[in-house]
Coordinates of C-alpha atoms and ligand atoms in Angstrom, one line a residue:
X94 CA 0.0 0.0 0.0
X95 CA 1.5 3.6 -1.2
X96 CA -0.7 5.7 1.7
X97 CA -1.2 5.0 5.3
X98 CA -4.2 4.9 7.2
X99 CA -2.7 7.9 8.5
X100 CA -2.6 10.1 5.5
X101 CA -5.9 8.1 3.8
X102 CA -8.1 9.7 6.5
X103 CA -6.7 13.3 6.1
X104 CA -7.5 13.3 1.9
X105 CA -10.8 15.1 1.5
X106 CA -12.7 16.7 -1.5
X107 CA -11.4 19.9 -0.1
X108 CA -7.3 18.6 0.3
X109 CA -7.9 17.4 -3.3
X110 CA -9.3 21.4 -4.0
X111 CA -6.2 22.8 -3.3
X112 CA -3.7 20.6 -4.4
X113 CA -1.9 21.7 -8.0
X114 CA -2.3 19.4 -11.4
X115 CA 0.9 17.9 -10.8
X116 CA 0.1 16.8 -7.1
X117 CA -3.5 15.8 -7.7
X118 CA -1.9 13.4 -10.9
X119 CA 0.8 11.8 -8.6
X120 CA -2.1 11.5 -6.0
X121 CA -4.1 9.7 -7.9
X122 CA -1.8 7.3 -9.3
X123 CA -1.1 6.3 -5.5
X124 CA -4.3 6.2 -4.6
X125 CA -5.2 3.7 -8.1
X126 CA -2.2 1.5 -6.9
X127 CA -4.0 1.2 -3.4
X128 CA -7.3 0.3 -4.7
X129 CA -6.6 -1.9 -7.2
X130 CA -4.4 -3.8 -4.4
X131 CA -7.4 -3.6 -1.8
X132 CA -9.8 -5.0 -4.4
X133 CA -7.3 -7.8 -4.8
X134 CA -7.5 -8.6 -1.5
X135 CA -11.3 -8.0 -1.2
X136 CA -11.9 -10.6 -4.1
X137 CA -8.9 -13.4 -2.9
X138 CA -9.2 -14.0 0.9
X139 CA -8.4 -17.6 2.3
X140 CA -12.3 -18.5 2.1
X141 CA -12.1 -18.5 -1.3
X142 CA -8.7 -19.2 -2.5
X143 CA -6.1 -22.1 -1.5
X144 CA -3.8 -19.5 0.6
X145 CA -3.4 -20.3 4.1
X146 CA -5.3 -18.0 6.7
X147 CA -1.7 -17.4 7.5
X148 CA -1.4 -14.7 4.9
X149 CA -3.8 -12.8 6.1
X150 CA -2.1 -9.4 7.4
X151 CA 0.0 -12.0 9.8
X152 CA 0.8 -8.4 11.9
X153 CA -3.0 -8.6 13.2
X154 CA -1.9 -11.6 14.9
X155 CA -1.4 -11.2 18.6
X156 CA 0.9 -14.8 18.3
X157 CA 3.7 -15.5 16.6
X158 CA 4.0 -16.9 13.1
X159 CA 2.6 -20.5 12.8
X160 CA 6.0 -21.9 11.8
X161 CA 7.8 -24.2 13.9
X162 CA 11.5 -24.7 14.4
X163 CA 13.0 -27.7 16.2
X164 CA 12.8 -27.4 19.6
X165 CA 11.8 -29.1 22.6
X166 CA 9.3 -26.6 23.8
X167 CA 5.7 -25.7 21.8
X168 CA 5.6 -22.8 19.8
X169 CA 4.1 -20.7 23.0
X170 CA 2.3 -17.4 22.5
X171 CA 4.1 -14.6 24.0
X172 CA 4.1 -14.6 27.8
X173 CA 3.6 -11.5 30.4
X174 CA 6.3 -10.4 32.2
X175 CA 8.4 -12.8 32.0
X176 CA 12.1 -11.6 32.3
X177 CA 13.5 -10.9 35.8
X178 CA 13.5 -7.2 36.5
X179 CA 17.2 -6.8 36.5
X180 CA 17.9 -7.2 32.9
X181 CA 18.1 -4.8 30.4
X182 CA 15.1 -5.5 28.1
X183 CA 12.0 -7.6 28.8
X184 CA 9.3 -8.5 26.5
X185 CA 6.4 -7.3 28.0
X186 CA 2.5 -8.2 27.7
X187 CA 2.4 -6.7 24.2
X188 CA 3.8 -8.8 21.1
X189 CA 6.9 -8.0 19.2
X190 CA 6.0 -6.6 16.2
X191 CA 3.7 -3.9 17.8
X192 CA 4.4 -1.0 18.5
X193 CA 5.6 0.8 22.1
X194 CA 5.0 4.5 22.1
X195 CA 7.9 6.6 22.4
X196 CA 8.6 8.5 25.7
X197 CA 8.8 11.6 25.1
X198 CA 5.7 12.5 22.9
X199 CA 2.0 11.9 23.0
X200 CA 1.2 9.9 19.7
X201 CA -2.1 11.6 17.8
X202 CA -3.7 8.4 17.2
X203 CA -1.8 5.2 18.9
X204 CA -2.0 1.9 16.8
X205 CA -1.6 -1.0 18.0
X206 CA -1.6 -3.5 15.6
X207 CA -2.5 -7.1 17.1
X208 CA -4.0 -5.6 20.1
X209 CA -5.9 -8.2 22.6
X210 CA -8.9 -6.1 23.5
X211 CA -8.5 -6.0 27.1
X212 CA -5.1 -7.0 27.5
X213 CA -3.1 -5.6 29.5
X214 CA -0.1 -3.1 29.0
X215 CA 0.4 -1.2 25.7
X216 CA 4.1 -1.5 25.3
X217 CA 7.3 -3.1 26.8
X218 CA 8.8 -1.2 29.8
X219 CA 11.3 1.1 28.8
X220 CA 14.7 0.2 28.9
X221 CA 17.0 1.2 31.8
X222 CA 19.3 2.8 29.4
X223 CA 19.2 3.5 25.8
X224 CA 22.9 3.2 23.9
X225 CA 21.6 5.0 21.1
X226 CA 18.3 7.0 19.4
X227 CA 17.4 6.7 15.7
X228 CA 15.0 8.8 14.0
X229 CA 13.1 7.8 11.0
X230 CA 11.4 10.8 9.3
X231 CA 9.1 10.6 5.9
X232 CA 11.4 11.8 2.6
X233 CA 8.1 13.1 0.4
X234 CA 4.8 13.9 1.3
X235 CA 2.3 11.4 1.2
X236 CA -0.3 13.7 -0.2
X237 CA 1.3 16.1 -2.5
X238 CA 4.7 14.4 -3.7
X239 CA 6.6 17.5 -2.1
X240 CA 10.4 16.1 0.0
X241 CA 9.9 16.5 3.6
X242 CA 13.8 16.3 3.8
X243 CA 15.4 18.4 6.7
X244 CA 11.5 19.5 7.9
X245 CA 11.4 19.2 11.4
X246 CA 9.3 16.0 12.3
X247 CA 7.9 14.7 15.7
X248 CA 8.1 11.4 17.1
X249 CA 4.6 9.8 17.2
X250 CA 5.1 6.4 17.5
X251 CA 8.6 4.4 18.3
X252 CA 10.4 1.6 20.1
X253 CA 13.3 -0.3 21.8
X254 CA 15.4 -2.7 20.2
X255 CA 17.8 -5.0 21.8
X256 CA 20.9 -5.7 19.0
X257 CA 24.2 -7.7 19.7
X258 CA 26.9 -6.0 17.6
X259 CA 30.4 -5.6 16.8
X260 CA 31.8 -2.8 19.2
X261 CA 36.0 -2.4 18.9
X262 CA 37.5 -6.3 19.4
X263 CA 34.6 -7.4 20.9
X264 CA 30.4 -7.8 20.6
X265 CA 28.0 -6.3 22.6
X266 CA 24.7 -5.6 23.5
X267 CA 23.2 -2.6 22.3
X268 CA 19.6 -1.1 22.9
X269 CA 18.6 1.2 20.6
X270 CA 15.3 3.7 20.6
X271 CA 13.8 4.1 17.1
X272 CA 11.3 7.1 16.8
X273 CA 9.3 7.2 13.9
X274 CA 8.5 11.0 12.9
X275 CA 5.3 12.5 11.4
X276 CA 6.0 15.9 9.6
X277 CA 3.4 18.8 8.2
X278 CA 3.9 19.3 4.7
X279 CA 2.8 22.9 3.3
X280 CA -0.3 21.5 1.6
X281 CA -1.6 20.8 5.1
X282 CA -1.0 16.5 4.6
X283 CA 0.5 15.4 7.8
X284 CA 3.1 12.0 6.8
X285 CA 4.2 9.0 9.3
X286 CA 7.5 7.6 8.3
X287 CA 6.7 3.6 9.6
X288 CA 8.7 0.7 9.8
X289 CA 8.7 -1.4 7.4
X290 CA 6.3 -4.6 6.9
X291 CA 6.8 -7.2 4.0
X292 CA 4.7 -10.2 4.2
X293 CA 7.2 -13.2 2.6
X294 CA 6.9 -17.3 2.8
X295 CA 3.7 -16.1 4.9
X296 CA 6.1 -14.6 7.8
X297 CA 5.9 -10.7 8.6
X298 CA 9.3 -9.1 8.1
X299 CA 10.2 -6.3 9.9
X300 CA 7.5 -4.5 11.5
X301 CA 8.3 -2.9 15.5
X302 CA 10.9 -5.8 16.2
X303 CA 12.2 -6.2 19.9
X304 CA 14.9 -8.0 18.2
X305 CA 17.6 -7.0 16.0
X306 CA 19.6 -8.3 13.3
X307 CA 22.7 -9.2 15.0
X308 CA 20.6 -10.8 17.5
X309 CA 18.4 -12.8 15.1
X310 CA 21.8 -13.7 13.5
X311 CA 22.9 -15.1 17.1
X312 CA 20.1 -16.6 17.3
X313 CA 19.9 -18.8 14.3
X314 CA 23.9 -19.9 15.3
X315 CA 22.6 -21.2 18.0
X316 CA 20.0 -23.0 17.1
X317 CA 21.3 -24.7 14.0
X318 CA 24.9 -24.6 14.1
X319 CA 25.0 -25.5 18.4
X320 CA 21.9 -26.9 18.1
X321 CA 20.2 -25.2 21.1
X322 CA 16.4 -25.6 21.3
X323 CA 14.5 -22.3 21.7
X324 CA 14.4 -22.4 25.7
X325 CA 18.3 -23.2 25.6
X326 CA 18.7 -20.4 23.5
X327 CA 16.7 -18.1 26.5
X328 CA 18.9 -19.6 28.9
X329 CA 21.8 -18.5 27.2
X330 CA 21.0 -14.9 26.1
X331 CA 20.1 -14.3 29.6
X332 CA 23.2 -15.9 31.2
X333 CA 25.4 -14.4 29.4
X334 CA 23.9 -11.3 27.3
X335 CA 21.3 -10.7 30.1
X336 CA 19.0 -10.1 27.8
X337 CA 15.7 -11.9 28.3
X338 CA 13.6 -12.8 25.3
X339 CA 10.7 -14.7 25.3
X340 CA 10.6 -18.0 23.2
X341 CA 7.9 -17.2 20.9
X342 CA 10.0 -14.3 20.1
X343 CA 12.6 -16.0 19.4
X344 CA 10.5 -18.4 17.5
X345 CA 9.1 -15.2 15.6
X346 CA 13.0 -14.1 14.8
X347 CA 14.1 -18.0 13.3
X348 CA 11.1 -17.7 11.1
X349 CA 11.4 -14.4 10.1
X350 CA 14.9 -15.1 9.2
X351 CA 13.9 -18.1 7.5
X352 CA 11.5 -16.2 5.8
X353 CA 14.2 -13.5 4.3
X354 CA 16.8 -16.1 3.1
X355 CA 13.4 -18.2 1.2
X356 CA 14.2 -16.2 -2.2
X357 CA 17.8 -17.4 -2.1
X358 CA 16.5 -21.1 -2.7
X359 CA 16.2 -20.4 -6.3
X360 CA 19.9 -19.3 -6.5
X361 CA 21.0 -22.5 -5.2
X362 CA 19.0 -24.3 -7.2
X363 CA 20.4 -23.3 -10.1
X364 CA 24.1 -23.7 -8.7
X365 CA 23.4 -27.2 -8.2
X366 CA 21.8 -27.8 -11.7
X367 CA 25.1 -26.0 -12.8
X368 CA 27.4 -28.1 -11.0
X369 CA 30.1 -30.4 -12.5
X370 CA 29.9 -33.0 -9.9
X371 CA 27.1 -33.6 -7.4
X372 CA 26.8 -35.6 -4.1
X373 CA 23.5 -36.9 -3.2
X374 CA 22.1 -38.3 0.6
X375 CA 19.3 -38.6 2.4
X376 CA 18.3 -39.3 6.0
X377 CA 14.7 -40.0 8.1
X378 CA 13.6 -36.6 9.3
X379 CA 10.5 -36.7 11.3
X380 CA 7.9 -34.1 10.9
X381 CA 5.0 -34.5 13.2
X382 CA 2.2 -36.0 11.7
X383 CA 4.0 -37.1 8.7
X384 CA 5.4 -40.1 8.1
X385 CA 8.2 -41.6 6.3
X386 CA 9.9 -37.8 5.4
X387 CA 13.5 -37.6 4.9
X388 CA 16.2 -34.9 4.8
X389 CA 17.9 -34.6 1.7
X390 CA 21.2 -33.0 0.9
X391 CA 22.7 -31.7 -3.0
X392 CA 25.7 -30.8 -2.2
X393 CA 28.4 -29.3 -4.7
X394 CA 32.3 -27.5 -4.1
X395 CA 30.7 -24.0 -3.4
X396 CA 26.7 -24.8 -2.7
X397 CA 24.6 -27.2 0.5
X398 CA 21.0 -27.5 -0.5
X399 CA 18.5 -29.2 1.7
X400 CA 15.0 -30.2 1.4
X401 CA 13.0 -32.0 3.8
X402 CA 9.9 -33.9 2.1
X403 CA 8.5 -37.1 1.9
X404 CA 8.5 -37.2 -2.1
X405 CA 12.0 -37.9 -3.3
X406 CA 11.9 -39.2 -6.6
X407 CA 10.0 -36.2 -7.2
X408 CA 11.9 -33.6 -5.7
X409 CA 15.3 -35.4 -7.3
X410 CA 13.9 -35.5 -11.0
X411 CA 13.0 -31.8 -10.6
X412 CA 15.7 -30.6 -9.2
X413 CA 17.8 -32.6 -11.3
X414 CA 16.2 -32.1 -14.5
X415 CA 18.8 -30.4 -17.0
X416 CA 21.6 -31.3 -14.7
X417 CA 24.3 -32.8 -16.8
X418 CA 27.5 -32.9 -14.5
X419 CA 28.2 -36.3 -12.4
X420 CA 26.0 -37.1 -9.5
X421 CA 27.7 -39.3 -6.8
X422 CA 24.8 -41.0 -4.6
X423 CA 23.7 -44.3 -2.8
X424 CA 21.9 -46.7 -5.4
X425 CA 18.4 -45.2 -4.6
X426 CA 16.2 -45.8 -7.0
X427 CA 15.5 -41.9 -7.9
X428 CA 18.5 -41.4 -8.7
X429 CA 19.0 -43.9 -11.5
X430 CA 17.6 -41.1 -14.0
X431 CA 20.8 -39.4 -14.5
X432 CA 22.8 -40.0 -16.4
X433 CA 26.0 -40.1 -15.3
X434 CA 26.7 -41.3 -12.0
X435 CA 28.4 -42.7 -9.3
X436 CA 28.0 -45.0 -6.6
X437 CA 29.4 -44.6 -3.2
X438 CA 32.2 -47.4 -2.2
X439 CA 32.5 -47.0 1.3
X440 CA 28.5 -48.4 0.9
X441 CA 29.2 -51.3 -1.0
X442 CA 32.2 -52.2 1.6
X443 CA 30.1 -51.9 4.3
X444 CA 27.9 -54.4 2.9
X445 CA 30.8 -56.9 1.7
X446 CA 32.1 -56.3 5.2
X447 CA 29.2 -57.9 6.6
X448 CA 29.0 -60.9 4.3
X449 CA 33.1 -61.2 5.0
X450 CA 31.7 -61.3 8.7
X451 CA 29.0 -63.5 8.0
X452 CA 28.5 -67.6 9.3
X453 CA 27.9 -68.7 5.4
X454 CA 31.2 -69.4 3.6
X455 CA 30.3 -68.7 0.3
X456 CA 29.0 -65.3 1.7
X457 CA 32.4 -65.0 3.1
X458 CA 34.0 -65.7 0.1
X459 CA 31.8 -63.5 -1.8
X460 CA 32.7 -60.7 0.7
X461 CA 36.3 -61.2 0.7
X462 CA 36.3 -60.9 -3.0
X463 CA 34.0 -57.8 -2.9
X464 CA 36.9 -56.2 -0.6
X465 CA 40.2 -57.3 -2.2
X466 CA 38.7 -55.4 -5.2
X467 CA 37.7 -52.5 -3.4
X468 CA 41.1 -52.7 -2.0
X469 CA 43.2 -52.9 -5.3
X470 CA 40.5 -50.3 -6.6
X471 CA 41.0 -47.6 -4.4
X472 CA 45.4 -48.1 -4.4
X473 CA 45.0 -47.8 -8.1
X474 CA 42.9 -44.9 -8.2
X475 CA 45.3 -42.7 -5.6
X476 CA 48.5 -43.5 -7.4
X477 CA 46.6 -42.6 -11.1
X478 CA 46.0 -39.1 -9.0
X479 CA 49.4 -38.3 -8.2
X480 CA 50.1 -38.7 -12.2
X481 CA 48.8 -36.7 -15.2
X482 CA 45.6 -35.8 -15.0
X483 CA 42.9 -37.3 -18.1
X484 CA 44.4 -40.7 -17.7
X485 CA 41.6 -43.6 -18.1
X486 CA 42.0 -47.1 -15.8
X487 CA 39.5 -48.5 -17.5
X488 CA 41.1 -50.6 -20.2
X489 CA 43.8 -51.6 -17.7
X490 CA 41.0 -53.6 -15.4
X491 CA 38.8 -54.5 -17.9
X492 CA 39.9 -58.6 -17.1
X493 CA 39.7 -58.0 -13.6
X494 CA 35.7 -56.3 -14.3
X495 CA 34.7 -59.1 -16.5
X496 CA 35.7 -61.9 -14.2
X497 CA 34.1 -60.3 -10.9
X498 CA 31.0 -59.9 -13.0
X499 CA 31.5 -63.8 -13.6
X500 CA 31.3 -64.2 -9.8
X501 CA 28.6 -62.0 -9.8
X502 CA 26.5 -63.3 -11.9
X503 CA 26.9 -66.6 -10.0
X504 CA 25.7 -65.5 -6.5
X505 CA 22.8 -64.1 -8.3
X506 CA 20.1 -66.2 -6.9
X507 CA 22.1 -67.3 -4.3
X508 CA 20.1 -68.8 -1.0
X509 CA 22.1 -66.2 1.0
X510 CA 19.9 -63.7 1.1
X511 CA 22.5 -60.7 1.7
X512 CA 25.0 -62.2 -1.1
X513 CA 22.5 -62.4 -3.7
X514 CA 21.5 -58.7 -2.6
X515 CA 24.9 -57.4 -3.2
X516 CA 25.5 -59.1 -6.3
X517 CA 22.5 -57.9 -8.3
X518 CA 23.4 -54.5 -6.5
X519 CA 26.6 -55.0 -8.0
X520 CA 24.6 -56.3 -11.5
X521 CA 22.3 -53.4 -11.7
X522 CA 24.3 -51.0 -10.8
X523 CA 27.4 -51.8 -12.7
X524 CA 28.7 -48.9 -14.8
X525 CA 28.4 -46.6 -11.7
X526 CA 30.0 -48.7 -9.9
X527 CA 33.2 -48.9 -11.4
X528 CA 32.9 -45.3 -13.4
X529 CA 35.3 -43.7 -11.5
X530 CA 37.8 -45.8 -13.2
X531 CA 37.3 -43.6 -16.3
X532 CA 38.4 -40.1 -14.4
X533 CA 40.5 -41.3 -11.0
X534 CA 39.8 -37.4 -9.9
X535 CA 36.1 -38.8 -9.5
X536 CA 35.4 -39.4 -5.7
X537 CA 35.2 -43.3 -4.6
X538 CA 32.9 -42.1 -1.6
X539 CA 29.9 -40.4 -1.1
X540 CA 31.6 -38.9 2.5
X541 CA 31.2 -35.1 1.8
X542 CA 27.4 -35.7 1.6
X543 CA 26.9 -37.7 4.0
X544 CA 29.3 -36.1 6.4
X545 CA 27.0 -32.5 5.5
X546 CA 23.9 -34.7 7.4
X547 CA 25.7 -35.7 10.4
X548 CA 25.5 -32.4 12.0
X549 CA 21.5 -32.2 11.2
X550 CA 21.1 -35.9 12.4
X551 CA 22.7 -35.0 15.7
X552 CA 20.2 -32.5 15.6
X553 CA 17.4 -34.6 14.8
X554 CA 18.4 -36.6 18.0
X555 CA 18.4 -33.6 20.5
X556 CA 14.9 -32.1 18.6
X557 CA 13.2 -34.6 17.2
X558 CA 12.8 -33.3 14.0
X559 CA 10.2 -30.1 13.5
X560 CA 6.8 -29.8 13.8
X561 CA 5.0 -28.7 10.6
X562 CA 5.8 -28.0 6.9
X563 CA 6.6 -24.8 7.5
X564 CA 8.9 -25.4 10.3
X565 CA 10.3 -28.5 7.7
X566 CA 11.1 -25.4 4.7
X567 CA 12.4 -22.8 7.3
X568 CA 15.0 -25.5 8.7
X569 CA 15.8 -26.2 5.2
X570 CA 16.1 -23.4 4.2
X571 CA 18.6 -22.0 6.9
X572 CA 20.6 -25.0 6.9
X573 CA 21.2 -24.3 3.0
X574 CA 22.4 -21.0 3.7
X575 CA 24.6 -21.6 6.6
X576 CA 26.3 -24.5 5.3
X577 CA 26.4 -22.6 1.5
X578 CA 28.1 -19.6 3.4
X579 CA 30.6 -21.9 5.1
X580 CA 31.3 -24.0 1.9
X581 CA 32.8 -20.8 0.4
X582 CA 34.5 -19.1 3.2
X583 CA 32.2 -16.8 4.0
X584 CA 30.4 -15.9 8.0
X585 CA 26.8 -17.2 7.7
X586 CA 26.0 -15.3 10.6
X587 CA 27.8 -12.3 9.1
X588 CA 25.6 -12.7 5.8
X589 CA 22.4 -13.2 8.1
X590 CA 22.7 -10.2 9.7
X591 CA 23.3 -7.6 6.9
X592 CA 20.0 -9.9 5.0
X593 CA 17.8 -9.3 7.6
X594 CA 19.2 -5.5 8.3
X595 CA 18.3 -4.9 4.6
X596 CA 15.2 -6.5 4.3
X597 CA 13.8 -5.0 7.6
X598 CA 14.6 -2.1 5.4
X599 CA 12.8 -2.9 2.6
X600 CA 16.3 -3.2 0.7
X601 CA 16.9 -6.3 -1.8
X602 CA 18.2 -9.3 -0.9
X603 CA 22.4 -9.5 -1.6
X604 CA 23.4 -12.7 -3.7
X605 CA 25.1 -15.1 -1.2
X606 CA 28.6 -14.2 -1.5
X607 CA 30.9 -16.1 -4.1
X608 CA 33.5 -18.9 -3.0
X609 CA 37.0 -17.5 -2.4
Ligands
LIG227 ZN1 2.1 18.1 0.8

């Protein structure tokens, strides 16, 4: 919307009177953007369309967002007076994104968005100190079109945020008093500068925020990268920041960051399809009330893309569709659609280790075999490395393939359950198999994917996985841009922080940085 309520109610037949040509036309294109955009909204409401109540004008909520992280606590509405007195910044009765009037001046008509009628309190305590005071002011009037630059504005609506920043060496916490100014323009049109409010992924970004972007930075590090549930995360802020944040706000601050990285999945996306060789995993992820989801990882030299959901061969032949680079994966079914592939040894050992292991001697023999190969295989492929590069194996073990295909063929049907499983696996998976043979600089294992999973399946085991589909995409979503950031160098948390300082700002989104 181009005009406020604010300035809506103070345009009259008799503002319209006085304005000049020029004015009155750059009026009333505004005011055609607005309508058309309110009769959108009249005509496409969740009562007759497929979007989730959700979208709504989230900001009339007086709970947070719907989504749900990991966590061992419920997504709990925000709670009243919480926070011990002593620290610097409590969240009070009223919810984060509304707004707590400023000190020093009377607002002409407080709004409250999300107000509980009846409710008690209409804003946070103020601070006990305030590190520093920034004024937002309106550039143009919203009536005429004339700049409001350098008028003298008053505050009419404001409030405290708590940010963790870089001061000298070190980080600290900083509370800082934003004061949103109204100014009369010479027409007689009084304009609000307001905060910001974008509605993305169904999550309200930006908007009267207790908490800011270095803190919802911190925040995200330590729920995904030290894993702390939302209640840990309370615990630590107040320990050691003494800062005291409720856990639906910090609920509110994961998904709003999740929320403000969402457009970036379309960049990876296209980095993986890009990519010249590919690894490929996947691992149970529960989601409550869903069953049989799993957490998937593409993972290139520079990009980390993860997807929960519970339709893989899907999600892999669109992702993968166009991708003509060398995908190295387990022997998953899905995956069989591309074209050139590989297949993950250390697998395949694993499972001729247990035959080697096993009671049957032809299953032992079988996985003896199985290893000795692998064995000669893998000392074959490090010394071709060391030489000149383009140099094919192939032709050199082409015997040594055609004989263990032999044996293969042979255990096929085999009453050993396990052996024959490993030789048809062998069998049907063949050219994979042994492809790296054609380009030694090929990996044998599948160990950078798998070991990108083992820090979300330790996860998994302290949360339990997350609790809707939302929650599901604003993990992913994060994890993909944490790990992406770290893949090339680059501070996620660093990245997270300017992303959300921008968007709150109503600045684009920067491109994830490059690899060094
Ligand atoms: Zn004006």
């Amino acid at each position: 919307m181009q005009l406020s309520d604010h300035s809506l109610r103070q345009i009259d037949e008799a503002y319209l009177e006085r304005l000049g040509d020029a004015a009155l036309r750059a009026l009333s294109a505004k005011l055609l953007v607005d309508l058309k955009e309110a009769r959108e909204r009249l005509n496409q409401s969740s009562r007759n369309s497929s979007l989730p109540p959700s979208r709504e004008a989230p900001w009339e909520k007086t709970r947070p967002a719907d989504a749900t992280m990991e966590g061992d606590e419920p997504p709990e509405a925000r709670v009243a007076a919480e926070g011990p007195p002593e620290t610097a910044t409590a969240d009070g009765p009223t919810a984060e994104d509304e707004p707590a009037p400023a000190a020093a001046t009377q607002p002409l008509t407080p709004k409250r968005a999300g107000q509980v009628k009846g409710a008690p309190g209409h804003g946070r305590p103020a601070p006990q100190r305030v590190d520093a005071v920034e004024s937002h002011g309106p550039a143009e009037c919203a009536g005429c079109g004339a700049s409001l630059v350098g008028h003298i504005g008053r505050a009419y609506t404001g409030y405290y945020e708590v940010d963790w920043v870089r001061e000298g060496p070190g980080w600290a916490v900083r509370i800082i008093q934003h004061r949103f100014e109204e100014s009369l323009c010479a027409c007689g049109h009084v304009t609000r500068a307001e905060p910001v409010r974008i509605v993305e992924d169904d999550v309200a970004i930006g908007g009267f925020r207790l908490v800011g972007p270095g803190l919802v930075s911190l925040m995200v590090a330590l729920s995904k990268r030290y894993r702390l549930s939302r209640m840990r995360i309370q615990e630590f802020l107040h320990d050691w920041l003494a800062v005291w944040i409720s856990t639906g706000a910090i609920h509110a601050a994961l998904a709003e960051a999740a929320a403000i990285v969402a457009p970036l999945e379309e960049e990876l996306v296209q980095a993986i399809q890009r990519s010249e060789l590919l690894h490929a995993d996947e691992t149970p992820w529960p989601e409550q009330g869903a069953s049989s989801l799993w957490l998937w990882v593409f993972i290139t030299g520079h990009t980390v893309l993860y997807y929960v959901s519970h339709r893989g061969q899907e999600l892999v032949r669109n992702l993968l569709e166009g991708f003509v680079g060398v995908l190295m994966s387990d022997g998953w079914q899905a995956y069989r659609g591309v074209a050139r592939r590989l297949r993950c040894w250390a697998h395949l050992k694993r499972k001729a280790q247990g035959l080697a292991d096993s009671l049957n001697p032809a299953a032992q023999g079988f996985g003896q075999e199985v290893l000795a190969l692998w064995g000669d295989l893998r000392e074959a492929v490090h010394k071709a490395r060391e030489g000149p590069p383009g140099v094919t194996l192939r032709p050199a073990w082409e015997q040594r393939l055609q004989a263990f295909r032999a044996r293969c063929e042979a255990m096929r049907g085999h009453s050993h359950a396990k052996t024959h499983a490993l030789a048809v696996e062998f069998l049907n998976d063949w050219e994979a198999v042994f492809a790296v043979l054609e380009n030694p600089l090929w990996p044998l294992t599948n160990n950078e994917a798998e070991r990108a999973l083992r820090h979300w399946v330790i996860l998994r085991h302290i949360s339990h996985g997350t609790r809707t589909p939302q929650g599901s995409r604003h993990f992913a979503l994060l994890a993909s841009v944490i790990d992406t950031c770290r893949r090339r160098g680059h501070s996620p948390w660093e990245y997270l922080r300017t992303a959300i300082a921008r968007r709150r700002q109503g600045l684009d989104l920067l491109p994830l940085p490059l690899g060094g």
